[in-house]
Coordinates of C-alpha atoms in Angstrom, one line a residue:
Chain A
M452 CA 0.0 0.0 0.0
S453 CA 2.8 2.3 0.8
M454 CA 4.2 4.6 -1.8
F455 CA 7.4 5.0 -0.1
D456 CA 10.6 2.9 0.2
Q457 CA 10.4 1.1 3.3
Q458 CA 14.1 1.4 4.0
Q459 CA 13.9 5.1 3.8
G460 CA 11.0 5.3 6.0
A461 CA 7.7 6.9 5.1
P462 CA 7.1 10.6 5.8
T463 CA 5.4 11.7 8.8
V464 CA 2.3 14.0 8.9
V465 CA 1.1 15.9 12.1
I466 CA -2.6 16.8 11.8
A467 CA -4.1 19.0 14.3
M468 CA -7.9 19.5 14.8
G469 CA -9.8 21.8 17.2
G470 CA -11.9 20.8 20.1
H471 CA -14.7 22.3 18.1
A472 CA -14.3 19.8 15.4
F473 CA -16.1 17.2 17.7
I474 CA -19.3 19.4 17.8
Q475 CA -21.0 20.6 14.9
P476 CA -23.0 23.9 14.7
G477 CA -26.5 23.4 16.5
E478 CA -25.2 20.4 18.4
R479 CA -25.2 20.1 22.2
G480 CA -22.0 18.2 22.2
T481 CA -23.3 14.9 23.5
P482 CA -21.1 11.9 23.5
D483 CA -22.7 10.4 20.6
E484 CA -22.5 13.7 18.6
Q485 CA -18.9 13.9 19.4
S486 CA -18.2 10.4 18.5
A487 CA -19.9 10.7 15.2
N488 CA -18.0 13.9 14.3
A489 CA -14.7 12.2 15.4
R490 CA -15.7 9.3 13.1
H491 CA -16.3 11.5 10.1
I492 CA -12.9 13.3 10.6
C493 CA -11.0 9.9 10.9
E494 CA -12.8 8.8 7.7
Q495 CA -11.1 11.8 5.9
I496 CA -7.8 11.1 7.6
M497 CA -7.7 7.5 6.2
T498 CA -6.7 9.1 2.9
L499 CA -3.3 10.0 4.4
V500 CA -3.0 6.3 5.8
E501 CA -3.8 5.0 2.4
R502 CA -1.3 7.2 0.8
G503 CA 1.4 5.6 3.1
Y504 CA 2.2 8.4 5.6
N505 CA 3.1 7.9 9.2
L506 CA 0.5 9.9 11.2
V507 CA 0.4 11.9 14.5
I508 CA -3.0 13.3 15.3
T509 CA -3.3 16.2 17.8
H510 CA -6.6 17.8 18.9
G511 CA -7.9 20.8 21.1
N512 CA -10.2 20.5 24.0
G513 CA -11.7 23.8 24.6
P514 CA -15.4 23.0 24.8
Q515 CA -14.8 19.7 26.5
V516 CA -12.7 21.3 29.3
G517 CA -15.4 24.0 29.3
T518 CA -18.0 21.3 30.0
L519 CA -15.9 19.7 32.7
M520 CA -15.5 23.1 34.5
R521 CA -19.2 23.7 34.1
L522 CA -20.1 20.3 35.8
N523 CA -17.7 20.9 38.5
E524 CA -19.2 24.4 39.1
L525 CA -22.9 23.3 38.9
A526 CA -22.2 20.4 41.2
G527 CA -21.1 22.9 43.9
A528 CA -18.2 21.7 45.9
P529 CA -18.8 18.1 47.3
V530 CA -15.4 17.4 45.9
P531 CA -12.7 20.1 45.1
P532 CA -12.8 21.2 41.6
P533 CA -9.7 19.7 39.8
P534 CA -7.0 22.0 38.5
L535 CA -6.7 22.6 34.8
D536 CA -3.8 20.0 34.2
M537 CA -6.1 17.4 35.5
L538 CA -9.1 18.4 33.4
V539 CA -6.8 18.5 30.5
A540 CA -5.7 14.9 31.3
Q541 CA -9.3 13.7 31.5
T542 CA -10.0 15.1 28.0
E543 CA -7.0 13.4 26.6
G544 CA -8.4 10.3 27.8
S545 CA -11.9 10.8 26.5
L546 CA -11.1 12.4 23.2
G547 CA -8.1 10.1 22.5
Y548 CA -10.6 7.1 23.1
M549 CA -13.1 8.6 20.7
L550 CA -10.4 9.1 18.0
Q551 CA -8.6 5.8 18.4
R552 CA -11.9 3.9 18.4
A553 CA -13.0 5.7 15.2
L554 CA -9.5 5.2 13.6
L555 CA -9.5 1.5 14.5
N556 CA -12.9 1.0 13.1
E557 CA -12.0 2.7 9.9
L558 CA -8.8 0.7 9.6
R559 CA -10.8 -2.5 9.9
I560 CA -13.3 -1.5 7.3
R561 CA -10.3 -0.9 4.9
G562 CA -8.4 -4.1 5.9
I563 CA -5.4 -2.1 7.1
E564 CA -3.3 -3.4 10.1
R565 CA -1.9 -0.5 12.0
F566 CA -1.5 0.0 15.6
V567 CA -3.3 3.0 17.0
V568 CA -2.0 4.5 20.3
T569 CA -3.3 7.6 22.3
V570 CA -0.3 8.9 24.5
V571 CA -1.3 10.8 27.5
T572 CA 1.2 13.8 26.8
Q573 CA 3.0 16.2 29.3
V574 CA 4.3 19.5 27.9
V575 CA 6.8 21.4 29.9
V576 CA 6.3 25.3 29.8
D577 CA 8.8 27.9 31.3
R578 CA 7.7 28.9 34.9
H579 CA 9.0 32.3 34.1
D580 CA 7.0 32.6 30.8
P581 CA 5.5 36.1 30.8
A582 CA 2.1 34.6 30.3
F583 CA 1.9 33.8 34.1
D584 CA 1.9 37.6 34.8
K585 CA -0.8 38.3 32.3
P586 CA -3.5 35.5 31.8
T587 CA -5.3 36.0 28.6
K588 CA -7.0 32.8 27.7
P589 CA -10.8 32.7 28.6
V590 CA -11.9 29.3 29.9
G591 CA -15.3 28.1 31.1
R592 CA -18.6 29.8 30.7
F593 CA -19.8 33.4 30.9
L594 CA -20.5 34.7 34.4
N595 CA -22.6 37.5 35.9
E596 CA -21.0 40.1 38.0
T597 CA -21.9 38.5 41.4
E598 CA -20.7 35.1 40.3
A599 CA -17.4 36.6 38.9
K600 CA -16.7 38.3 42.2
Q601 CA -17.5 35.2 44.2
R602 CA -15.2 33.0 42.2
R603 CA -12.4 35.7 42.5
D604 CA -12.8 35.6 46.1
D605 CA -13.4 31.9 46.7
Y606 CA -10.9 30.5 44.3
G607 CA -8.5 33.2 43.5
W608 CA -9.5 33.2 39.9
I609 CA -8.5 36.0 37.6
I610 CA -11.7 37.3 35.9
K611 CA -12.0 39.5 32.9
E612 CA -15.0 41.5 31.5
D613 CA -16.0 40.7 28.0
P614 CA -18.1 43.7 26.9
Q615 CA -21.6 42.9 26.3
R616 CA -21.1 39.1 27.2
G617 CA -20.3 39.1 30.8
W618 CA -17.3 38.1 32.8
R619 CA -15.1 35.2 32.2
R620 CA -12.2 33.4 33.9
V621 CA -8.9 33.9 32.2
V622 CA -5.9 31.6 32.6
P623 CA -2.2 31.8 31.4
S624 CA -1.3 30.4 28.0
P625 CA 2.2 29.8 28.3
R626 CA 4.4 28.7 25.2
P627 CA 5.2 25.0 24.9
K628 CA 8.9 24.3 25.5
K629 CA 9.2 20.5 25.5
V630 CA 6.8 17.5 24.7
I631 CA 8.0 15.1 27.3
Q632 CA 6.8 12.2 25.5
R633 CA 8.3 13.3 22.1
D634 CA 10.9 10.6 21.7
M635 CA 8.2 7.9 22.4
I636 CA 5.9 9.5 20.1
R637 CA 8.5 9.8 17.2
E638 CA 9.4 6.2 17.7
A639 CA 5.9 4.9 17.6
A640 CA 5.1 7.1 14.5
Q641 CA 8.2 6.0 12.6
A642 CA 7.2 2.4 13.3
S643 CA 4.0 3.3 11.4
H644 CA 1.8 3.3 14.5
I645 CA -0.9 6.0 14.3
V646 CA -0.4 8.1 17.4
V647 CA -3.0 10.4 19.1
A648 CA -1.0 12.7 21.3
A649 CA -0.8 16.3 22.9
G650 CA -4.6 16.5 23.3
G651 CA -5.6 20.0 24.4
G652 CA -2.0 21.3 23.6
G653 CA -0.7 18.8 26.2
I654 CA -1.0 18.7 30.1
P655 CA 1.0 21.7 31.3
V656 CA 3.7 21.1 33.7
V657 CA 6.6 23.3 35.0
K658 CA 9.9 22.3 36.5
S659 CA 9.8 23.2 40.1
E660 CA 12.6 24.2 42.3
S661 CA 13.1 20.6 43.5
G662 CA 13.5 19.4 39.8
D663 CA 10.1 17.8 39.8
H664 CA 7.5 18.5 37.2
V665 CA 4.3 19.7 38.7
G666 CA 1.0 20.5 37.0
I667 CA 0.0 24.1 36.5
E668 CA -3.3 26.0 36.1
G669 CA -3.0 27.0 32.4
V670 CA -3.6 25.7 28.9
I671 CA -1.2 25.6 26.1
D672 CA -2.2 26.5 22.6
K673 CA -2.7 23.3 20.7
D674 CA -1.4 24.6 17.4
L675 CA 1.8 25.8 18.9
T676 CA 2.2 22.5 20.6
S677 CA 1.5 20.7 17.4
A678 CA 4.0 22.5 15.6
V679 CA 6.7 21.8 18.3
L680 CA 5.8 18.3 18.1
A681 CA 5.9 18.2 14.2
T682 CA 9.5 19.3 14.5
D683 CA 10.3 16.7 17.3
V684 CA 8.8 13.8 15.2
E685 CA 10.7 15.1 12.0
A686 CA 7.4 15.5 10.2
E687 CA 7.5 16.7 6.6
L688 CA 3.9 18.3 6.7
L689 CA 2.0 19.9 9.5
I690 CA -1.9 20.0 8.7
I691 CA -4.0 22.3 10.9
L692 CA -7.7 21.6 10.4
T693 CA -10.0 24.5 11.0
A694 CA -13.6 25.7 10.4
V695 CA -12.7 27.6 7.1
D696 CA -11.4 26.0 4.0
R697 CA -8.6 28.6 3.4
V698 CA -6.8 31.5 5.2
F699 CA -7.8 35.1 4.2
V700 CA -6.0 38.3 4.1
N701 CA -7.9 41.5 4.5
F702 CA -10.6 39.5 6.2
G703 CA -13.9 41.3 6.2
T704 CA -12.9 44.0 3.8
P705 CA -13.6 44.5 0.1
E706 CA -10.0 43.5 -0.5
Q707 CA -10.6 40.0 1.2
R708 CA -8.6 37.4 -0.6
A709 CA -8.1 33.6 0.0
L710 CA -4.7 32.5 0.1
G711 CA -3.7 29.4 -2.1
A712 CA -0.1 29.0 -1.6
V713 CA 2.5 31.2 0.4
T714 CA 6.2 31.1 0.7
M715 CA 8.0 31.6 4.0
S716 CA 8.9 35.3 3.2
E717 CA 5.2 36.0 2.1
C718 CA 4.0 34.4 5.2
E719 CA 6.3 36.6 7.3
R720 CA 5.2 39.7 5.5
L721 CA 1.5 38.8 6.0
I722 CA 2.2 38.2 9.9
A723 CA 4.0 41.6 10.0
E724 CA 1.1 43.2 8.3
D725 CA -1.2 41.8 11.0
H726 CA -3.6 40.0 8.8
F727 CA -4.3 37.1 11.2
P728 CA -6.3 37.8 14.3
A729 CA -4.7 36.8 17.7
G730 CA -7.6 34.6 18.9
S731 CA -8.1 32.6 15.7
M732 CA -6.0 32.3 12.7
G733 CA -3.0 34.1 14.2
P734 CA -1.7 31.1 16.3
K735 CA -2.2 28.7 13.4
V736 CA -0.1 30.7 10.9
E737 CA 2.4 31.4 13.6
A738 CA 2.6 27.7 14.5
I739 CA 3.1 26.7 10.8
H740 CA 5.6 29.4 10.3
G741 CA 7.6 28.2 13.3
F742 CA 7.6 24.6 11.9
L743 CA 8.8 25.7 8.5
K744 CA 11.5 27.9 10.2
R745 CA 12.8 24.9 12.1
G746 CA 13.1 23.0 8.8
G747 CA 9.7 21.7 8.0
R748 CA 8.8 21.3 4.4
R749 CA 5.0 21.9 4.1
G750 CA 2.3 23.3 6.0
L751 CA -1.5 23.2 5.2
I752 CA -4.4 25.0 6.8
T753 CA -7.9 23.7 5.6
S754 CA -11.2 22.4 6.8
A755 CA -11.9 18.6 7.4
D756 CA -14.3 18.6 4.6
K757 CA -11.7 19.9 2.1
L758 CA -8.9 17.9 3.4
L759 CA -8.9 15.4 0.4
A760 CA -9.2 18.2 -2.1
A761 CA -6.4 20.1 -0.4
L762 CA -4.0 17.0 -0.3
D763 CA -4.4 17.1 -4.2
G764 CA -3.8 20.8 -4.3
A765 CA -7.3 21.8 -5.1
A766 CA -8.2 23.5 -1.8
G767 CA -6.7 24.9 1.5
T768 CA -3.8 27.3 2.1
H769 CA -0.5 25.7 1.5
F770 CA 2.7 26.9 3.2
V771 CA 5.9 26.2 1.4
G772 CA 9.2 25.7 3.4
R773 CA 12.5 24.3 2.3
L774 CA 12.9 21.8 -0.4
Chain B
M1081 CA 21.8 -1.6 36.4
S1082 CA 20.1 -4.5 34.8
M1083 CA 20.5 -8.0 36.4
F1084 CA 19.4 -9.6 33.1
D1085 CA 21.1 -10.5 29.9
Q1086 CA 20.1 -7.8 27.4
Q1087 CA 19.8 -10.2 24.4
Q1088 CA 17.6 -12.5 26.3
G1089 CA 15.4 -9.5 27.3
A1090 CA 14.4 -8.5 30.8
P1091 CA 11.4 -10.2 32.3
T1092 CA 8.1 -8.3 32.5
V1093 CA 6.1 -7.6 35.5
V1094 CA 2.6 -6.5 35.6
I1095 CA 1.6 -4.6 38.6
A1096 CA -2.1 -3.8 39.4
M1097 CA -3.3 -1.4 42.0
G1098 CA -6.8 -0.4 43.0
G1099 CA -8.4 3.0 42.5
H1100 CA -8.6 3.2 46.3
A1101 CA -4.8 3.2 46.4
F1102 CA -5.0 6.9 45.4
I1103 CA -7.1 7.8 48.4
Q1104 CA -5.9 7.1 52.0
P1105 CA -8.4 6.5 54.9
G1106 CA -9.6 9.9 56.2
E1107 CA -9.0 11.6 52.8
R1108 CA -11.5 13.1 50.6
G1109 CA -9.7 12.3 47.5
T1110 CA -8.6 15.9 46.4
P1111 CA -6.2 16.0 43.3
D1112 CA -3.4 16.8 45.6
E1113 CA -4.0 13.9 47.8
Q1114 CA -4.4 11.5 44.9
S1115 CA -1.1 12.8 43.5
A1116 CA 0.7 12.4 46.8
N1117 CA -0.5 8.8 46.9
A1118 CA 0.4 8.1 43.5
R1119 CA 3.8 9.4 44.1
H1120 CA 4.2 7.2 47.2
I1121 CA 3.4 4.0 45.3
C1122 CA 5.6 4.9 42.4
E1123 CA 8.4 5.3 44.7
Q1124 CA 7.9 1.7 46.0
I1125 CA 7.7 0.6 42.4
M1126 CA 11.1 1.9 41.6
T1127 CA 12.6 -1.0 43.2
L1128 CA 11.2 -3.1 40.4
V1129 CA 12.9 -0.7 37.9
E1130 CA 16.2 -0.8 39.7
R1131 CA 16.1 -4.5 39.7
G1132 CA 15.8 -4.4 36.0
Y1133 CA 12.4 -5.5 35.3
N1134 CA 10.2 -4.3 32.4
L1135 CA 7.0 -2.9 33.9
V1136 CA 3.3 -2.7 32.9
I1137 CA 1.3 -0.8 35.5
T1138 CA -2.6 -1.2 35.6
H1139 CA -4.9 0.6 38.0
G1140 CA -8.5 0.7 39.1
N1141 CA -10.8 3.6 39.1
G1142 CA -13.8 2.9 41.3
P1143 CA -13.8 6.1 43.5
Q1144 CA -12.8 8.4 40.6
V1145 CA -15.6 7.2 38.3
G1146 CA -17.9 7.4 41.3
T1147 CA -16.8 11.1 41.6
L1148 CA -17.4 11.8 38.0
M1149 CA -20.8 10.2 38.2
R1150 CA -21.7 12.3 41.3
L1151 CA -20.6 15.4 39.6
N1152 CA -22.8 14.8 36.6
E1153 CA -25.6 14.0 38.8
L1154 CA -25.3 17.0 41.1
A1155 CA -25.0 19.2 38.0
G1156 CA -28.5 18.2 37.0
A1157 CA -28.5 17.8 33.2
P1158 CA -27.1 20.9 31.4
V1159 CA -25.1 18.2 29.3
P1160 CA -26.2 14.7 29.0
P1161 CA -24.3 12.4 31.5
P1162 CA -21.5 10.6 29.6
P1163 CA -21.7 6.8 29.3
L1164 CA -19.4 4.6 31.4
D1165 CA -17.0 3.9 28.8
M1166 CA -16.3 7.7 28.4
L1167 CA -16.0 8.0 32.1
V1168 CA -13.5 5.2 32.3
A1169 CA -11.6 7.0 29.3
Q1170 CA -11.5 10.2 31.4
T1171 CA -10.0 8.5 34.3
E1172 CA -7.4 6.6 32.1
G1173 CA -6.3 10.2 31.2
S1174 CA -6.2 11.7 34.7
L1175 CA -4.9 8.7 36.7
G1176 CA -2.5 7.8 34.0
Y1177 CA -1.1 11.4 34.0
M1178 CA -0.7 11.3 37.8
L1179 CA 1.2 7.9 37.6
Q1180 CA 3.4 8.8 34.6
R1181 CA 4.3 12.2 36.2
A1182 CA 5.2 10.6 39.5
L1183 CA 7.2 7.8 37.7
L1184 CA 9.1 10.4 35.6
N1185 CA 9.9 12.5 38.8
E1186 CA 11.1 9.3 40.5
L1187 CA 13.3 8.1 37.6
R1188 CA 14.9 11.7 37.4
I1189 CA 15.9 11.6 41.1
R1190 CA 17.5 8.2 40.3
G1191 CA 19.1 9.4 37.1
I1192 CA 17.4 6.5 35.2
E1193 CA 16.3 7.1 31.7
R1194 CA 13.4 5.2 30.6
F1195 CA 10.3 6.3 28.6
V1196 CA 7.2 6.2 30.4
V1197 CA 3.8 6.1 28.4
T1198 CA 0.2 5.9 29.3
V1199 CA -1.8 4.0 26.8
V1200 CA -5.5 4.7 26.5
T1201 CA -6.8 1.0 26.4
Q1202 CA -9.9 -0.5 24.9
V1203 CA -10.9 -4.0 26.0
V1204 CA -13.2 -6.0 24.1
V1205 CA -16.0 -7.8 25.8
D1206 CA -18.5 -10.5 24.5
R1207 CA -21.8 -8.9 24.0
H1208 CA -23.5 -12.2 24.8
D1209 CA -21.6 -12.2 28.1
P1210 CA -24.1 -13.3 30.8
A1211 CA -23.2 -10.3 32.8
F1212 CA -25.4 -8.2 30.5
D1213 CA -28.5 -10.1 31.6
K1214 CA -27.6 -9.8 35.2
P1215 CA -25.9 -6.5 36.2
T1216 CA -24.2 -6.9 39.6
K1217 CA -21.4 -4.2 39.9
P1218 CA -22.6 -1.3 42.1
V1219 CA -21.4 2.2 40.8
G1220 CA -21.8 5.7 42.0
R1221 CA -23.3 6.8 45.3
F1222 CA -26.2 5.4 47.5
L1223 CA -29.7 6.8 46.5
N1224 CA -32.8 7.1 48.7
E1225 CA -35.8 5.4 47.3
T1226 CA -37.3 8.4 45.6
E1227 CA -34.2 9.1 43.8
A1228 CA -33.7 5.5 42.9
K1229 CA -37.1 5.3 41.2
Q1230 CA -36.5 8.6 39.4
R1231 CA -33.2 7.4 37.8
R1232 CA -34.8 4.1 36.9
D1233 CA -37.5 6.0 35.0
D1234 CA -35.4 8.8 33.7
Y1235 CA -32.3 7.0 32.7
G1236 CA -33.4 3.3 32.5
W1237 CA -30.7 2.5 35.3
I1238 CA -31.0 -0.8 36.9
I1239 CA -31.1 -0.2 40.7
K1240 CA -30.6 -2.6 43.6
E1241 CA -31.3 -2.3 47.1
D1242 CA -28.5 -2.7 49.6
P1243 CA -30.0 -3.4 53.0
Q1244 CA -29.5 -0.7 55.5
R1245 CA -27.4 1.5 53.2
G1246 CA -30.1 2.5 50.4
W1247 CA -30.3 1.9 46.7
R1248 CA -27.6 1.8 44.1
R1249 CA -27.1 1.6 40.5
V1250 CA -25.6 -1.7 39.2
V1251 CA -24.0 -2.2 35.9
P1252 CA -22.8 -5.3 34.1
S1253 CA -19.2 -6.4 34.7
P1254 CA -18.4 -8.7 31.7
R1255 CA -15.2 -10.5 31.5
P1256 CA -12.3 -9.1 29.5
K1257 CA -11.8 -11.1 26.1
K1258 CA -9.2 -9.0 24.5
V1259 CA -7.0 -6.0 25.1
I1260 CA -7.0 -4.1 21.9
Q1261 CA -3.7 -2.3 22.4
R1262 CA -2.0 -5.6 23.6
D1263 CA 0.7 -5.8 20.9
M1264 CA 1.6 -2.1 21.3
I1265 CA 1.8 -2.5 25.1
R1266 CA 3.9 -5.7 24.9
E1267 CA 6.4 -4.0 22.3
A1268 CA 6.7 -1.0 24.4
A1269 CA 7.3 -3.0 27.7
Q1270 CA 9.8 -5.2 26.0
A1271 CA 11.7 -2.1 24.7
S1272 CA 11.9 -1.3 28.6
H1273 CA 9.3 1.6 28.4
I1274 CA 7.4 1.8 31.5
V1275 CA 3.8 1.5 30.5
V1276 CA 0.6 2.5 32.2
A1277 CA -2.3 0.8 30.6
A1278 CA -5.8 -0.7 31.1
G1279 CA -6.9 1.8 33.6
G1280 CA -10.1 1.0 35.3
G1281 CA -9.9 -2.6 33.7
G1282 CA -10.0 -0.9 30.3
I1283 CA -12.6 1.0 28.4
P1284 CA -15.3 -1.6 27.6
V1285 CA -16.3 -2.0 24.0
V1286 CA -18.3 -4.8 22.2
K1287 CA -18.2 -5.8 18.6
S1288 CA -21.4 -4.6 16.9
E1289 CA -23.2 -6.3 14.2
S1290 CA -21.6 -4.0 11.7
G1291 CA -18.2 -5.1 12.9
D1292 CA -17.5 -1.7 14.5
H1293 CA -16.3 -1.6 18.2
V1294 CA -18.7 0.4 20.1
G1295 CA -18.6 1.6 23.8
I1296 CA -20.9 0.0 26.4
E1297 CA -22.2 0.9 29.8
G1298 CA -20.3 -1.4 32.0
V1299 CA -17.2 -1.9 33.9
I1300 CA -14.5 -4.6 33.6
D1301 CA -12.8 -6.0 36.7
K1302 CA -9.3 -4.5 36.7
D1303 CA -7.7 -7.6 38.2
L1304 CA -9.1 -9.8 35.5
T1305 CA -8.0 -7.5 32.8
S1306 CA -4.5 -7.2 34.4
A1307 CA -4.3 -11.0 34.3
V1308 CA -5.3 -11.1 30.6
L1309 CA -2.7 -8.4 29.8
A1310 CA -0.1 -10.1 31.9
T1311 CA -0.4 -13.2 29.6
D1312 CA -0.5 -10.9 26.5
V1313 CA 2.8 -9.2 27.4
E1314 CA 4.4 -12.5 28.4
A1315 CA 4.8 -11.4 32.0
E1316 CA 6.6 -13.6 34.4
L1317 CA 5.1 -12.1 37.5
L1318 CA 1.7 -10.6 38.2
I1319 CA 1.5 -8.4 41.3
I1320 CA -1.9 -7.2 42.7
L1321 CA -1.4 -4.5 45.2
T1322 CA -4.4 -4.3 47.8
A1323 CA -5.2 -3.0 51.2
V1324 CA -3.9 -6.0 53.1
D1325 CA -0.4 -7.4 53.3
R1326 CA -1.4 -11.0 52.7
V1327 CA -4.4 -13.3 51.7
F1328 CA -6.2 -15.0 54.4
V1329 CA -8.1 -18.3 54.6
N1330 CA -10.9 -18.7 57.1
F1331 CA -11.1 -15.0 57.4
G1332 CA -12.8 -13.6 60.5
T1333 CA -12.9 -17.0 62.2
P1334 CA -10.6 -18.4 65.0
E1335 CA -9.0 -20.5 62.2
Q1336 CA -8.0 -17.4 60.2
R1337 CA -4.6 -18.0 58.7
A1338 CA -2.4 -15.7 56.4
L1339 CA -1.0 -17.5 53.3
G1340 CA 2.6 -17.3 52.6
A1341 CA 3.0 -19.3 49.4
V1342 CA 0.6 -21.3 47.5
T1343 CA 0.9 -23.7 44.6
M1344 CA -1.5 -23.9 41.7
S1345 CA -3.3 -26.9 43.1
E1346 CA -3.5 -25.4 46.7
C1347 CA -4.9 -22.3 45.1
E1348 CA -7.6 -24.3 43.2
R1349 CA -8.6 -26.1 46.4
L1350 CA -9.0 -22.9 48.3
I1351 CA -11.0 -21.3 45.5
A1352 CA -13.3 -24.4 45.5
E1353 CA -13.6 -24.2 49.4
D1354 CA -14.9 -20.6 48.9
H1355 CA -12.3 -18.9 51.0
F1356 CA -12.2 -15.7 49.0
P1357 CA -15.3 -13.4 48.9
A1358 CA -16.7 -12.3 45.7
G1359 CA -16.5 -8.6 46.0
S1360 CA -12.9 -8.4 47.3
M1361 CA -10.2 -11.1 47.4
G1362 CA -12.2 -13.5 45.0
P1363 CA -11.4 -11.7 41.7
K1364 CA -7.8 -11.1 42.7
V1365 CA -7.1 -14.8 43.4
E1366 CA -9.1 -15.9 40.4
A1367 CA -7.1 -13.4 38.3
I1368 CA -3.7 -14.7 39.5
H1369 CA -4.9 -18.3 39.1
G1370 CA -5.9 -17.7 35.5
F1371 CA -2.6 -16.0 34.7
L1372 CA -0.7 -19.1 36.1
K1373 CA -2.9 -21.5 34.3
R1374 CA -2.0 -19.7 31.1
G1375 CA 1.6 -20.2 31.7
G1376 CA 2.6 -17.4 34.1
R1377 CA 5.2 -18.2 36.6
R1378 CA 4.6 -16.2 39.7
G1379 CA 1.8 -14.2 41.3
L1380 CA 2.0 -11.8 44.3
I1381 CA -0.8 -10.3 46.3
T1382 CA 0.4 -7.7 49.0
S1383 CA 0.1 -4.1 50.0
A1384 CA 1.9 -1.2 48.6
D1385 CA 3.8 -0.8 51.8
K1386 CA 5.0 -4.3 52.0
L1387 CA 6.0 -4.5 48.3
L1388 CA 9.7 -4.3 49.0
A1389 CA 9.6 -6.9 51.7
A1390 CA 7.5 -9.3 49.6
L1391 CA 9.9 -8.9 46.6
D1392 CA 12.5 -10.3 49.0
G1393 CA 10.1 -13.1 50.1
A1394 CA 9.5 -11.5 53.5
A1395 CA 5.8 -10.5 53.1
G1396 CA 2.9 -11.0 50.8
T1397 CA 1.2 -14.2 49.4
H1398 CA 3.1 -15.6 46.7
F1399 CA 1.4 -17.9 44.1
V1400 CA 3.6 -20.4 42.3
G1401 CA 3.1 -21.4 38.7
R1402 CA 5.3 -23.4 36.3
L1403 CA 9.0 -23.3 36.4

């Protein structure tokens, strides 16, 4: 089945999807709905398997962690609410399970024998990361003013006002420094196992003064972690799946234009010109740019539905690195 | 450090601990408490690493799944309560993270370089398993009569009365047939990676008529799964950690006697004489007996605190299989 010389080793692709990919517009995000959406995406991903690539799959977990936080909050405090590192770990288990089950079912239908493994992944961040002084990442639901004050007083949460929509907890989003399980993930991928890893951007830990790794209350951007991991596993291609088929410049203006292919230097110019908003396309483009700068060959941003067309060059925004 | 010929490969040990091992008597089971207890157990387990064994660690999740169920229940129904396979998957993530973090920290202190990997594990059960007709495993908290009836009507739960203590949901506990990730786990263990796997007895799935594996509402006994996995990974030794240092016969009578070492045939006689209660020591002895019958060499039941002494033959109940 493989189009690549076995001795040379097949190229590895890292493919990242958002936590929202498991919930379609209008859905409540029930386990059945999330499983069905995971299945649909894994069906698309099979094209990469059939074309002989090694595969590392990463995913976000925003809505899923939000649900867990909401549960803990609504339940009152019969048990103390788990810190964010634990919640991320929980979603690595549940979303990893959904993905690996779907992947195994799709492989069986095609008669392909590959191991599928979900690796619970810790990611080290720098405890002096400036993000700790200035938490920016909103998590959980919107609160009213009374709730916001209460949580600030009771739990020490940092709360920010979001005009018109209410108050919301914000947490630090430090940059990923090192994926602890990177060697294991690379070896597994290069042995042609399909690896699900770094869910939710990875479980954030810092090195304490004792030298121990300890969990922290924060979340790591999953696209940035995926890019770091793509370099770690010597991937040729980093694919970021998102809600839109292509990346736009001058978005929302008459000059709006979809990008087909961009070189490294064009990419740098567009970043400098501030075309990509911080909360959405910015980290994705930055992640792919970082991957290419560290030697990655290709990047792709597209939607799950356009993945097949994009692999044939007929859709998506392609980022071109070194030859 | 290894006492074994590298070419021949080090022997593999499977070590199983209960979900209660993460919560000491008198504790509420906060994340900090559970992490500290995980750390203490991993410190003991380091002896096995230092003696050169390959290691697969399994764990239960009873209290942790109970907490998640309680949370969902107390929260009302803003989101539908996840089925048990999803809750097991969540605890594989969170407890796996606690264990792997503790293991990595202990390895670092000792200057030992080994990969540690938590594998999200699906376990196939037979959809015609008699357990589905007769659910017996209590899960979640005790309910009063009104709550019990409500849940029976609203969710279709099967509820049993527990004299004096109230009503409780019971779910099927089918036997483990196949650990889907077994080959991956064996390869990783034999490559001397420390593997955390089959948490909570594994995420239960059945083969549907379409051939797909689908999740089910049930829980698999973690000792039985650990024993099946021990055979899969060609382990020489299966250790089951529990609250007591040794296994007793005639427990609670004047003839009570702690067992030091038992042969296969003694073990069979004691099982036949009904010395081991179904809800506690029974599955553990049965699990080890099954492992020895399938060719395993040694079994050990003891407490985490006596593990070191037991490894030197000075504590625990030892089960002796083939030479």
